[in-house]
PDB file of C-alpha atoms and ligand atoms in Angstrom:
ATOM      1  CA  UNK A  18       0.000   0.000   0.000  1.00  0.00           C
ATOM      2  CA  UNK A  19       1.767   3.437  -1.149  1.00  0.00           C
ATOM      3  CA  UNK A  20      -1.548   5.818  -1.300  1.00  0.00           C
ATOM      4  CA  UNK A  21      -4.447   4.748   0.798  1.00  0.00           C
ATOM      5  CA  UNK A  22      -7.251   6.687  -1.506  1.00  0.00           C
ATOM      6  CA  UNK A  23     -10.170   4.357  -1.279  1.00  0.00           C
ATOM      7  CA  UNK A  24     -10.912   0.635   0.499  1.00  0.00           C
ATOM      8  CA  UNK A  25      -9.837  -0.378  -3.425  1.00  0.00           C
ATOM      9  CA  UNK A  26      -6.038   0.252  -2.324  1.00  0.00           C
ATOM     10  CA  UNK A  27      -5.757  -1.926   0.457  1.00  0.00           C
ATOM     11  CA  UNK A  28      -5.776  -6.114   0.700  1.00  0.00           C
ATOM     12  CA  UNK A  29      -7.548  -8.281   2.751  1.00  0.00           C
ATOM     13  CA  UNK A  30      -4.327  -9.749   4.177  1.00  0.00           C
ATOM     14  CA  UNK A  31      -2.807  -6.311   4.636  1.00  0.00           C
ATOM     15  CA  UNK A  32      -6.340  -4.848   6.274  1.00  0.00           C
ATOM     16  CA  UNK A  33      -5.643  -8.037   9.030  1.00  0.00           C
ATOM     17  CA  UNK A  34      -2.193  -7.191   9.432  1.00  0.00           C
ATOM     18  CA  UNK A  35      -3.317  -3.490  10.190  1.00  0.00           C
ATOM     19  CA  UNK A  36      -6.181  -5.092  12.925  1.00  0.00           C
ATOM     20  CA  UNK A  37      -2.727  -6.375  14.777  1.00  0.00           C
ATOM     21  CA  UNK A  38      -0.631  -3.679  14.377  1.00  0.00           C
ATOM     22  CA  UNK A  39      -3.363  -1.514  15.742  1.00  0.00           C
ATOM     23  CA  UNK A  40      -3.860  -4.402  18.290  1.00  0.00           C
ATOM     24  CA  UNK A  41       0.076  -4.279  19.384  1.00  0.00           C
ATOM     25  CA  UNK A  42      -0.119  -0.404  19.531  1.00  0.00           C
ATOM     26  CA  UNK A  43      -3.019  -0.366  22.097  1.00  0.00           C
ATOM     27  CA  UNK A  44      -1.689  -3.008  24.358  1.00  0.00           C
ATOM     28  CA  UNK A  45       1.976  -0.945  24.107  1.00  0.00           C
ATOM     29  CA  UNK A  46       3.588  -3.977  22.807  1.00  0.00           C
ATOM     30  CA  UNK A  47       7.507  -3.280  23.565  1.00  0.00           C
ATOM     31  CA  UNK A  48       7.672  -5.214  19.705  1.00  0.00           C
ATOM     32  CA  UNK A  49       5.829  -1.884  19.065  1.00  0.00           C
ATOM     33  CA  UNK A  50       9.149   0.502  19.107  1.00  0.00           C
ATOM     34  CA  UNK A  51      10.704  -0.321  15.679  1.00  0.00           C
ATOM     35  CA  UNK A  52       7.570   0.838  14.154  1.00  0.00           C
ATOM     36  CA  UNK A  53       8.183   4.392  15.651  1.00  0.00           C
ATOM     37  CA  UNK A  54       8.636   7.554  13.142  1.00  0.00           C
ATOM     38  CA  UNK A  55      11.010   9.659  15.069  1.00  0.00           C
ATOM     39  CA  UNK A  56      12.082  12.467  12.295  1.00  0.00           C
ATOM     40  CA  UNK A  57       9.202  11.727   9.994  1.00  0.00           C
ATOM     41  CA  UNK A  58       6.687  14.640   9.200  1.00  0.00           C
ATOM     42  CA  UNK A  59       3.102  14.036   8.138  1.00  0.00           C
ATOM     43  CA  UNK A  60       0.969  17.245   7.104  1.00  0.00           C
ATOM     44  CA  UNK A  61      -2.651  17.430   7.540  1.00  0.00           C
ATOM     45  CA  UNK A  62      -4.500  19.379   4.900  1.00  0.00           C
ATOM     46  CA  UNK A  63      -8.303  19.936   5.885  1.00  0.00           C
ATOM     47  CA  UNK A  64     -10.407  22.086   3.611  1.00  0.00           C
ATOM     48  CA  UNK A  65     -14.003  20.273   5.402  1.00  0.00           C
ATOM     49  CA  UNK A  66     -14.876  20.873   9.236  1.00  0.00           C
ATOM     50  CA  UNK A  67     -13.419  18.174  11.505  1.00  0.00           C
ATOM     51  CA  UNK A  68     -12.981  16.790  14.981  1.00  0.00           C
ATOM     52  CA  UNK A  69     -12.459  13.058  15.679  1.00  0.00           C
ATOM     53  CA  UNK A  70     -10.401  12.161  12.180  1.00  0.00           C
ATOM     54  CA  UNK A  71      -7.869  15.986  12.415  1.00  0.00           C
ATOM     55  CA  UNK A  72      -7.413  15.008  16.036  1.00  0.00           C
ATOM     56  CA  UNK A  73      -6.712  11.252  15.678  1.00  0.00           C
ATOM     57  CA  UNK A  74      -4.285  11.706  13.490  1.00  0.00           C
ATOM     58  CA  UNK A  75      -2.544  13.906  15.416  1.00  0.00           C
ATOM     59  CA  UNK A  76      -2.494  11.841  18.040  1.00  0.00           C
ATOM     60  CA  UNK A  77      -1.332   9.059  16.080  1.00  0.00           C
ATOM     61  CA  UNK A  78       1.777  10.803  14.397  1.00  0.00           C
ATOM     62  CA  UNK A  79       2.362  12.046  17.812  1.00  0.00           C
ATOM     63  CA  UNK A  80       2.203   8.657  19.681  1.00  0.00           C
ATOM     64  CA  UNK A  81       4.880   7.400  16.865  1.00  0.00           C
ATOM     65  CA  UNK A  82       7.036  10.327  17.603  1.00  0.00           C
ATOM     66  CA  UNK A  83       6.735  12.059  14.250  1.00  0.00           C
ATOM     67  CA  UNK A  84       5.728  15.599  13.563  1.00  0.00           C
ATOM     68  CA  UNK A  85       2.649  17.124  12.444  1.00  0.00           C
ATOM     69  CA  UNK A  86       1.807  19.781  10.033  1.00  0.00           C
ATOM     70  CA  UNK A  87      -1.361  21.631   9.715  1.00  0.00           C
ATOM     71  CA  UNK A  88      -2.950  23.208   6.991  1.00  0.00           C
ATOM     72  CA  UNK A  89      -6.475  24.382   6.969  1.00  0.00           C
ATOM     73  CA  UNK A  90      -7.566  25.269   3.891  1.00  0.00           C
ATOM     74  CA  UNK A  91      -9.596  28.237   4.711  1.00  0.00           C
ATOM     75  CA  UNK A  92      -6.703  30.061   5.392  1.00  0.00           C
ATOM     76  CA  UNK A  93      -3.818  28.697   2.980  1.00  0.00           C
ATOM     77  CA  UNK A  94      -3.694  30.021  -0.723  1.00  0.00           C
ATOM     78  CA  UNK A  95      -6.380  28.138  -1.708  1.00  0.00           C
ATOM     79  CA  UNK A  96      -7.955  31.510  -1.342  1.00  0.00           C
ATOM     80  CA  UNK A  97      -5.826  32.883  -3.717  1.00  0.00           C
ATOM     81  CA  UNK A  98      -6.617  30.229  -6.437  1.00  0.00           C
ATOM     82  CA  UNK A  99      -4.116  27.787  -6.056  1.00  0.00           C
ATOM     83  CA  UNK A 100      -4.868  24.416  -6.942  1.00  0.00           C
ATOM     84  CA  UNK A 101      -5.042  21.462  -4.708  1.00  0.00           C
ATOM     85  CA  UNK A 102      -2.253  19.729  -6.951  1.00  0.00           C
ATOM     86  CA  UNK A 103       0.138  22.866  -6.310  1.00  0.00           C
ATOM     87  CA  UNK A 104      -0.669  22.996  -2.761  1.00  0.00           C
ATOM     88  CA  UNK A 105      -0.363  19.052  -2.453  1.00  0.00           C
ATOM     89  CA  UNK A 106       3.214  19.454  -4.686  1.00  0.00           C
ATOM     90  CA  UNK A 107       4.007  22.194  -2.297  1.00  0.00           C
ATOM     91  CA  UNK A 108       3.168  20.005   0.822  1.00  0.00           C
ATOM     92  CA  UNK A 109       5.173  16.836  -0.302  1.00  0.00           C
ATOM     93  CA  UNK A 110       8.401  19.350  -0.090  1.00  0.00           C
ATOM     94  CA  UNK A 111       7.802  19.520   3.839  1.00  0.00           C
ATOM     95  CA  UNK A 112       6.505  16.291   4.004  1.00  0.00           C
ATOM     96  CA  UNK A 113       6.866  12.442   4.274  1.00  0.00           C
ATOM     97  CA  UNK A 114       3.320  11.597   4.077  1.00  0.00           C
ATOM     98  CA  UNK A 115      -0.072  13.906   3.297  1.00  0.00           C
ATOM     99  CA  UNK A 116      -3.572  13.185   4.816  1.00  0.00           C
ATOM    100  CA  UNK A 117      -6.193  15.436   3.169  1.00  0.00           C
ATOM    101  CA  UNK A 118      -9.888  15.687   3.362  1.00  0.00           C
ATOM    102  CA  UNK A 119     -11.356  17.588   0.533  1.00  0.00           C
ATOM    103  CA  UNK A 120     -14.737  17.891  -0.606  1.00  0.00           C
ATOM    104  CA  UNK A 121     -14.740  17.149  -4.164  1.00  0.00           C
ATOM    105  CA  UNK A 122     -14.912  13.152  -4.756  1.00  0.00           C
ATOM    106  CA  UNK A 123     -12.283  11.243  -6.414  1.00  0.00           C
ATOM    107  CA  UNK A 124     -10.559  14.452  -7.208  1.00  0.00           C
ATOM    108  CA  UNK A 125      -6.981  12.541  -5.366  1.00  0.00           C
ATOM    109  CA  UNK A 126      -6.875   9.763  -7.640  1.00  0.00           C
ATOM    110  CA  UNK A 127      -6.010  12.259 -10.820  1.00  0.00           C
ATOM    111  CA  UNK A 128      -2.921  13.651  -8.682  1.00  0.00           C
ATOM    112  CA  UNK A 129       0.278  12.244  -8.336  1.00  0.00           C
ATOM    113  CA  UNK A 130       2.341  13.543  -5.350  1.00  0.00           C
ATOM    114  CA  UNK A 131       5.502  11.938  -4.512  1.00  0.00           C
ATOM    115  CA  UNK A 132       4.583  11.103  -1.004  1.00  0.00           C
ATOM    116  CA  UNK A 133       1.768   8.635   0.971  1.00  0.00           C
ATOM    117  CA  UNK A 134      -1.622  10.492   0.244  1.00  0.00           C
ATOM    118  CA  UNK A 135      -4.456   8.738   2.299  1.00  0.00           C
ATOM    119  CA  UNK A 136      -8.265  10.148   1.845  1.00  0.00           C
ATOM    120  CA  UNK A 137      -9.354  11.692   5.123  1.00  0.00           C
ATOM    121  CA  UNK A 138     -12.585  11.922   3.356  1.00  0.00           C
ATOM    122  CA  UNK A 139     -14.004  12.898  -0.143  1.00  0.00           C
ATOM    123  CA  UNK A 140     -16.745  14.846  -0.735  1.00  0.00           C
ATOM    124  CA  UNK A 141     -19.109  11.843  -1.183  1.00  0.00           C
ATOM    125  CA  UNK A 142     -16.582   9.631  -1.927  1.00  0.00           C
ATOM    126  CA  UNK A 143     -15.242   7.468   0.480  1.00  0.00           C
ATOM    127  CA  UNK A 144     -13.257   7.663   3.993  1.00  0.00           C
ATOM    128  CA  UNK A 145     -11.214   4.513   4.322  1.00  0.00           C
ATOM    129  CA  UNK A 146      -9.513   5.245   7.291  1.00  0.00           C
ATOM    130  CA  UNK A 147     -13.112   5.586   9.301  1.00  0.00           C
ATOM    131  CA  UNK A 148     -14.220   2.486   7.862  1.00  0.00           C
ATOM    132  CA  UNK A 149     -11.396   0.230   8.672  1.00  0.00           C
ATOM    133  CA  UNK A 150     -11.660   1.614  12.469  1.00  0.00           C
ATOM    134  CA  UNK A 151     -15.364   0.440  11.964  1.00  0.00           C
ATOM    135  CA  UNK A 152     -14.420  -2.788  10.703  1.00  0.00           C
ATOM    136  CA  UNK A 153     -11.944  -3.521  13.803  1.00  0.00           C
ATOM    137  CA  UNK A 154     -14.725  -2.152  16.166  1.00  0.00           C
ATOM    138  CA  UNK A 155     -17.143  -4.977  14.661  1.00  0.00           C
ATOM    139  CA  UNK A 156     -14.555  -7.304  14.202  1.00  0.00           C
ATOM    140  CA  UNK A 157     -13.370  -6.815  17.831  1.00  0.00           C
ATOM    141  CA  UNK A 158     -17.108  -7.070  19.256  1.00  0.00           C
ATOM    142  CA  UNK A 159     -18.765  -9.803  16.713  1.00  0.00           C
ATOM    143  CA  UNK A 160     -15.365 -11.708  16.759  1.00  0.00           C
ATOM    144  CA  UNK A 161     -15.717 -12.668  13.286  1.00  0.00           C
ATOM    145  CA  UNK A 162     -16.293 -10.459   9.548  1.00  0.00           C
ATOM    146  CA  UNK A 163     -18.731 -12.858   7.898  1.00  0.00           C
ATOM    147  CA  UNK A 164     -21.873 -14.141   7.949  1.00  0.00           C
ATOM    148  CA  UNK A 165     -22.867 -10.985   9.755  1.00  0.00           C
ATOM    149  CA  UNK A 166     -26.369  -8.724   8.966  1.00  0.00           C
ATOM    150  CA  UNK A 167     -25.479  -5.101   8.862  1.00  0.00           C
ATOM    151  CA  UNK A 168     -28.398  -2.387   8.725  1.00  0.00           C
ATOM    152  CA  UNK A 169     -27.601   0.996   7.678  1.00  0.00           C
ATOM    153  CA  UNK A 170     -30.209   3.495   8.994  1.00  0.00           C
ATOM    154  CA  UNK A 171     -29.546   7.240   8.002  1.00  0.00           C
ATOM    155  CA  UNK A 172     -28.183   8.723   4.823  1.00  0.00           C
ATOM    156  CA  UNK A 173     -27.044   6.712   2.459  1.00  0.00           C
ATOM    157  CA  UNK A 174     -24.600   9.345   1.072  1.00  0.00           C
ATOM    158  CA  UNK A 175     -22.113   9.069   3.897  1.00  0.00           C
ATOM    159  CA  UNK A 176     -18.601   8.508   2.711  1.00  0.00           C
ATOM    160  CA  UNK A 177     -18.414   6.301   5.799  1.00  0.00           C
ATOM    161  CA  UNK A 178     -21.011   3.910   4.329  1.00  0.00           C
ATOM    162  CA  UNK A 179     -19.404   3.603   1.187  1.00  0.00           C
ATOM    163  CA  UNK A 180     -16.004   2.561   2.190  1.00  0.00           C
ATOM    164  CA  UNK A 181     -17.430   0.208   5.138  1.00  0.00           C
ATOM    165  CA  UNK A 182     -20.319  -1.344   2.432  1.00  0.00           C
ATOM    166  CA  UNK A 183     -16.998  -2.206   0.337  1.00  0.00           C
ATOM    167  CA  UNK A 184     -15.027  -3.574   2.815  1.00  0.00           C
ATOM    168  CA  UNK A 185     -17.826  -5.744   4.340  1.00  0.00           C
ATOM    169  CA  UNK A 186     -18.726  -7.217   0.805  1.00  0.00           C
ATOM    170  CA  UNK A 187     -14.733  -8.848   1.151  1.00  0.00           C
ATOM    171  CA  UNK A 188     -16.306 -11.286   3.132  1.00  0.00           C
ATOM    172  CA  UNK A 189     -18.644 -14.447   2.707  1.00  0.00           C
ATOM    173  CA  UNK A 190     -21.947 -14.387   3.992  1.00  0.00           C
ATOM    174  CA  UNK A 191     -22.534 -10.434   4.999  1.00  0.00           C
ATOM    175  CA  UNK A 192     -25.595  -8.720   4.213  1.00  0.00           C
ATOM    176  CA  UNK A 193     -25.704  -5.477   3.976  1.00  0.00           C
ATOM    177  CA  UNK A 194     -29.397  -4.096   4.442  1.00  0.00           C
ATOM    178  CA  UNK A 195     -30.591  -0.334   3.919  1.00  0.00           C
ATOM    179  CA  UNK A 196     -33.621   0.608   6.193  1.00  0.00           C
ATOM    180  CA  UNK A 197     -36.142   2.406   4.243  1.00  0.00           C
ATOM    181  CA  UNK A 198     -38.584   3.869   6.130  1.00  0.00           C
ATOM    182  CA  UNK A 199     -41.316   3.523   4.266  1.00  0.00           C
ATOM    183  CA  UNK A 200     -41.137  -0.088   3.230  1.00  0.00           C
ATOM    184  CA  UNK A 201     -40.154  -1.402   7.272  1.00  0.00           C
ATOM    185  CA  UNK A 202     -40.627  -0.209  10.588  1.00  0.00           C
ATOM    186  CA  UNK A 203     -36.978   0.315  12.258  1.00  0.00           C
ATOM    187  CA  UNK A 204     -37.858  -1.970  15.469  1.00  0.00           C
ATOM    188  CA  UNK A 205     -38.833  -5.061  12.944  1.00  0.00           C
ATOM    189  CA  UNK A 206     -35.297  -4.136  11.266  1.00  0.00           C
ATOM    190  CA  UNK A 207     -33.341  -3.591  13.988  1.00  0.00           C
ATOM    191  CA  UNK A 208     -33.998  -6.939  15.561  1.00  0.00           C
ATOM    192  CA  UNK A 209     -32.803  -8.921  12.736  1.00  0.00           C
ATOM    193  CA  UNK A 210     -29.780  -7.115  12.814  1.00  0.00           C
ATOM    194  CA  UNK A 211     -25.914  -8.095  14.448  1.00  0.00           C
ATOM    195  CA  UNK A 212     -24.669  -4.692  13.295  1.00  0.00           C
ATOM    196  CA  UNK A 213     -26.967  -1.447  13.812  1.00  0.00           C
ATOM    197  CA  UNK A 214     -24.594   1.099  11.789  1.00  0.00           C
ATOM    198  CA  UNK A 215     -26.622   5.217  12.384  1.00  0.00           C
ATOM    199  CA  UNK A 216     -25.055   8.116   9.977  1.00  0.00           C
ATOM    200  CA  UNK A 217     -26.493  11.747   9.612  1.00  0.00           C
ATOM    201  CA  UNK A 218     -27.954  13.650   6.803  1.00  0.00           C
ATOM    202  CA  UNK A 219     -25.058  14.961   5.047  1.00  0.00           C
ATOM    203  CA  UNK A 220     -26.465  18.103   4.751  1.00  0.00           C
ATOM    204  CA  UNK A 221     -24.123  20.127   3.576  1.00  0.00           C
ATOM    205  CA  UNK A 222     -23.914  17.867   0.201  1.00  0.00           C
ATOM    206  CA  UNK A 223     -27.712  16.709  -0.286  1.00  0.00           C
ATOM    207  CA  UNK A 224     -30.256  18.866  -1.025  1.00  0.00           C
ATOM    208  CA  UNK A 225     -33.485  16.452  -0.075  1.00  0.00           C
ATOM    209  CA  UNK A 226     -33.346  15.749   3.399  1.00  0.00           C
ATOM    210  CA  UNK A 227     -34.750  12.079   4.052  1.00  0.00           C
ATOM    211  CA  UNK A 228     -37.208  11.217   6.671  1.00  0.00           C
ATOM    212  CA  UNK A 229     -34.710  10.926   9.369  1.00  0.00           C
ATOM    213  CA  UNK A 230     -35.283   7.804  12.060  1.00  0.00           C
ATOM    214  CA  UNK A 231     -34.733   8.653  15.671  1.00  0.00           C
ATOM    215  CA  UNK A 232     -32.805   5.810  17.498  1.00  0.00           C
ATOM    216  CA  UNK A 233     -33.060   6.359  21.492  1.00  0.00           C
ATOM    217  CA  UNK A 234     -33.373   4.103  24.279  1.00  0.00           C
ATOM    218  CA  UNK A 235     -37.185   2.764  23.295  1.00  0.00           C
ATOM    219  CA  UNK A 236     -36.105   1.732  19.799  1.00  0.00           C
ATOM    220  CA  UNK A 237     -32.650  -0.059  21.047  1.00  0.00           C
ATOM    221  CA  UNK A 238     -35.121  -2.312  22.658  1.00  0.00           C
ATOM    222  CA  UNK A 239     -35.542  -4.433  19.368  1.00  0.00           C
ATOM    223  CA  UNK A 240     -32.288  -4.858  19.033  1.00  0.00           C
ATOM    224  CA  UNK A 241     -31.053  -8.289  20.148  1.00  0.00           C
ATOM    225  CA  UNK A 242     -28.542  -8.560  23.149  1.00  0.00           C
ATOM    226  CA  UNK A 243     -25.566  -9.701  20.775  1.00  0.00           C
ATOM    227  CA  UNK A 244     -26.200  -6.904  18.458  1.00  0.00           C
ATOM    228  CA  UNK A 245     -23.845  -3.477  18.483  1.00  0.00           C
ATOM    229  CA  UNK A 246     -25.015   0.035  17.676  1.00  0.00           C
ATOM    230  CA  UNK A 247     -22.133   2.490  15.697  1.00  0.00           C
ATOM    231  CA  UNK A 248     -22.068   5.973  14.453  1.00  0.00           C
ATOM    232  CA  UNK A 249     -19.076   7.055  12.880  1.00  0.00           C
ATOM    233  CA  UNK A 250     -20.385  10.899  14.535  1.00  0.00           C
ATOM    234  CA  UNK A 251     -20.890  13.510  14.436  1.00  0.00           C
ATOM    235  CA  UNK A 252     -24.709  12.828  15.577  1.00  0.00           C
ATOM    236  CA  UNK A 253     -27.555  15.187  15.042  1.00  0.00           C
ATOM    237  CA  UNK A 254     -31.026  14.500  15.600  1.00  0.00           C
ATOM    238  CA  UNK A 255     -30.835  10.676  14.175  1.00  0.00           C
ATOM    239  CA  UNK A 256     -29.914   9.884  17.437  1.00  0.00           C
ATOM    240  CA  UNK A 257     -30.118  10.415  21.121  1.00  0.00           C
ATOM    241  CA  UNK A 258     -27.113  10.710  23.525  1.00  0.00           C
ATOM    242  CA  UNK A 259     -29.098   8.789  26.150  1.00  0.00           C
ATOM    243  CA  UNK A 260     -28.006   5.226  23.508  1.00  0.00           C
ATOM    244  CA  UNK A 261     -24.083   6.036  25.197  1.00  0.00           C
ATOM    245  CA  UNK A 262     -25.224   4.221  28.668  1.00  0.00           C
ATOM    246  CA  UNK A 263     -26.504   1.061  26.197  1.00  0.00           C
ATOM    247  CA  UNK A 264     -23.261  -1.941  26.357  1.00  0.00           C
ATOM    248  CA  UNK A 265     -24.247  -2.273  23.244  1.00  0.00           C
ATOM    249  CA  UNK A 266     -23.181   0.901  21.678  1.00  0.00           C
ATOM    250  CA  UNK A 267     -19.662   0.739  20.614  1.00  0.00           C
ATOM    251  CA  UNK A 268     -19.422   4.376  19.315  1.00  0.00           C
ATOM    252  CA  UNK A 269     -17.140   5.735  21.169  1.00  0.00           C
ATOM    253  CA  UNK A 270     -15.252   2.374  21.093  1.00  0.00           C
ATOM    254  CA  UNK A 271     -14.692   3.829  17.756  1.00  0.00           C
ATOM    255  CA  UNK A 272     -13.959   6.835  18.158  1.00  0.00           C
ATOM    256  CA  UNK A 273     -10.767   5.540  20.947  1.00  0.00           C
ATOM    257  CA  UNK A 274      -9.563   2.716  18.052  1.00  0.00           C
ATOM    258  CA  UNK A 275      -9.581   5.382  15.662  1.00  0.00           C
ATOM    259  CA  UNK A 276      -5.780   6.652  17.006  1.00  0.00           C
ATOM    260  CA  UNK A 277      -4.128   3.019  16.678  1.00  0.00           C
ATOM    261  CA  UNK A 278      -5.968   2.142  13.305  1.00  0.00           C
ATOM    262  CA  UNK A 279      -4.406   5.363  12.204  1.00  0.00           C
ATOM    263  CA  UNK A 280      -1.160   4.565  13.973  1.00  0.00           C
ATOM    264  CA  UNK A 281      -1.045   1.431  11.993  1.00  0.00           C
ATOM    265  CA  UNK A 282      -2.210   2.977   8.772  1.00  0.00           C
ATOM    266  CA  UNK A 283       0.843   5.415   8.911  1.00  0.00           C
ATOM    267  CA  UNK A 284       3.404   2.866  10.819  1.00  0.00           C
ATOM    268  CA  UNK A 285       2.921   0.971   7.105  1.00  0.00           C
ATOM    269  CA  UNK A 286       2.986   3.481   4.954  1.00  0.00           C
ATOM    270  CA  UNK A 287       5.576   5.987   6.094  1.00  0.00           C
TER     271      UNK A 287
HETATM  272  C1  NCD B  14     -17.712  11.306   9.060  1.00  0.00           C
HETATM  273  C2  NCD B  14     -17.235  12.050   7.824  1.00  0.00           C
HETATM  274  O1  NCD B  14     -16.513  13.036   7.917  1.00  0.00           O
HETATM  275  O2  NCD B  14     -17.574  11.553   6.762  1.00  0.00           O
HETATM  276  N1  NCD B  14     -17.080  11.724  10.230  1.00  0.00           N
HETATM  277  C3  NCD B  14     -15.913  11.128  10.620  1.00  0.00           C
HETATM  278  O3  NCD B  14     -14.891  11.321  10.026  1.00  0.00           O
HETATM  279  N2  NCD B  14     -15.916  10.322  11.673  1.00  0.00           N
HETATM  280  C4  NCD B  14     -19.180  11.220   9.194  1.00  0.00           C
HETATM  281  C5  NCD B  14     -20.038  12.413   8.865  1.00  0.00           C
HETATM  282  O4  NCD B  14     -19.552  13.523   8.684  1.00  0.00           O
HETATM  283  O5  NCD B  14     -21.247  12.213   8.840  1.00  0.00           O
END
């Protein structure tokens, strides 16, 4: 893996070996140390709003001992009409690796830079890095990646569901089920489900809002005791807060694996 620009760019052996990296980085494995980035540089380059994926991967260049640069967008000379190739060319002289979220999809696969790019998100593209964090989360709760049900309540728009969809049609036996709310009612859905997987209206790229489907504490009870409940967040009104008390919402499981999935990510490409 040189670019990580989509779920397309990464194997299935090479997504397992990333689940044990990421395994040996949370349990501080002393094995961990030659995988340490001491000197190396990674630049951030946001031109979308973000918390959880800008501050993860801070974290994890810092927790490797490599340096961070940060470039938001709103303020760089993207302003001034430069283009995202110039500024990426420009960024690749400071850097060893780039992570960029942009909002215009697939626009990084017709740039070559001459250092790692990985996709913090595109426009309505895709956002590998979330959905392999998403994929350790189930794989960590469900103990297995096949024969599982997923339902996807929300918008189906989410770059988060796209790269996750991909990933989970690798293996045998998933099925990957989109509620519709006026075909089903969400509690017969939800019970049939061993993956609940929420998203919000991505509302500053659609223009017809859906009929959004509140999940709170009354409709967890269809959900079956095995089952998990995961938002990649940020949440709006799709769902209620009160769901964090629930053992089986694993949200903010994912939001905690999302530094050593990203640890791992750059330990292999860098
Ligand atoms: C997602 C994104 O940016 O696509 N957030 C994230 O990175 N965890 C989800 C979203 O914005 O809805």
């Amino acid at each position: 893996m040189k670019n990580l620009l989509s779920i397309d760019d990464i194997s299935t052996p090479e997504i397992l070996n990333l689940f044990k990296l990421a395994q040996s980085f949370r349990n501080n494995d002393p094995d961990t140390g030659r995988f340490l980035k001491k000197g190396k540089t990674v630049a951030l380059i946001f031109n979308e709003p973000s918390t959880r994926t800008v501050l993860s991967f801070q974290k994890a260049v810092m927790n490797l001992q490599g340096t961070v640069l940060l470039l938001n967008m709103l303020t760089s000379s993207a302003q001034k009409g430069e283009t995202l190739e110039d500024t990426l060319k420009t960024v690749s002289c400071y850097a060893d690796a780039i992570i960029l979220r942009q909002s215009k999809m697939g626009i990084l696969k017709t740039i070559s830079v001459d250092v790692p790019l990985i996709n913090a998100g595109d426009g309505m593209g895709e956002h590998p890095t979330q959905s392999l964090i998403d994929l350790w989360t189930i794989y960590e709760n469900k103990k297995r990646l096949n024969g599982l049900s997923i339902l996807f309540v929300g918008d189906k728009n989410s770059r988060t569901v796209h790269s996750l969809v991909k990933l989970l049609e690798r293996f045998e036996g998933n099925r990957c089920v989109f509620y519709e709310p006026l075909e089903d009612t969400i509690e017969e859905k939800m019970g049939e489900a061993d993956v609940v997987y929420v998203t919000r209206y991505q509302s500053e790229r659609c223009q017809e809002k859906p009929q959004i489907v509140h999940i709170d504490k009354t409709t967890m009870r269809m959900m079956r005791q095995d089952a998990i409940l995961m938002h990649p967040l940020p949440r709006n009104e799709e769902m209620s807060p009160e769901v964090d008390d629930d053992p089986r919402s694993v949200i903010f499981d994912q939001v905690r694996n999302g530094v050593f999935i990203r640890m791992a990510i750059l330990a292999k490409v860098l």
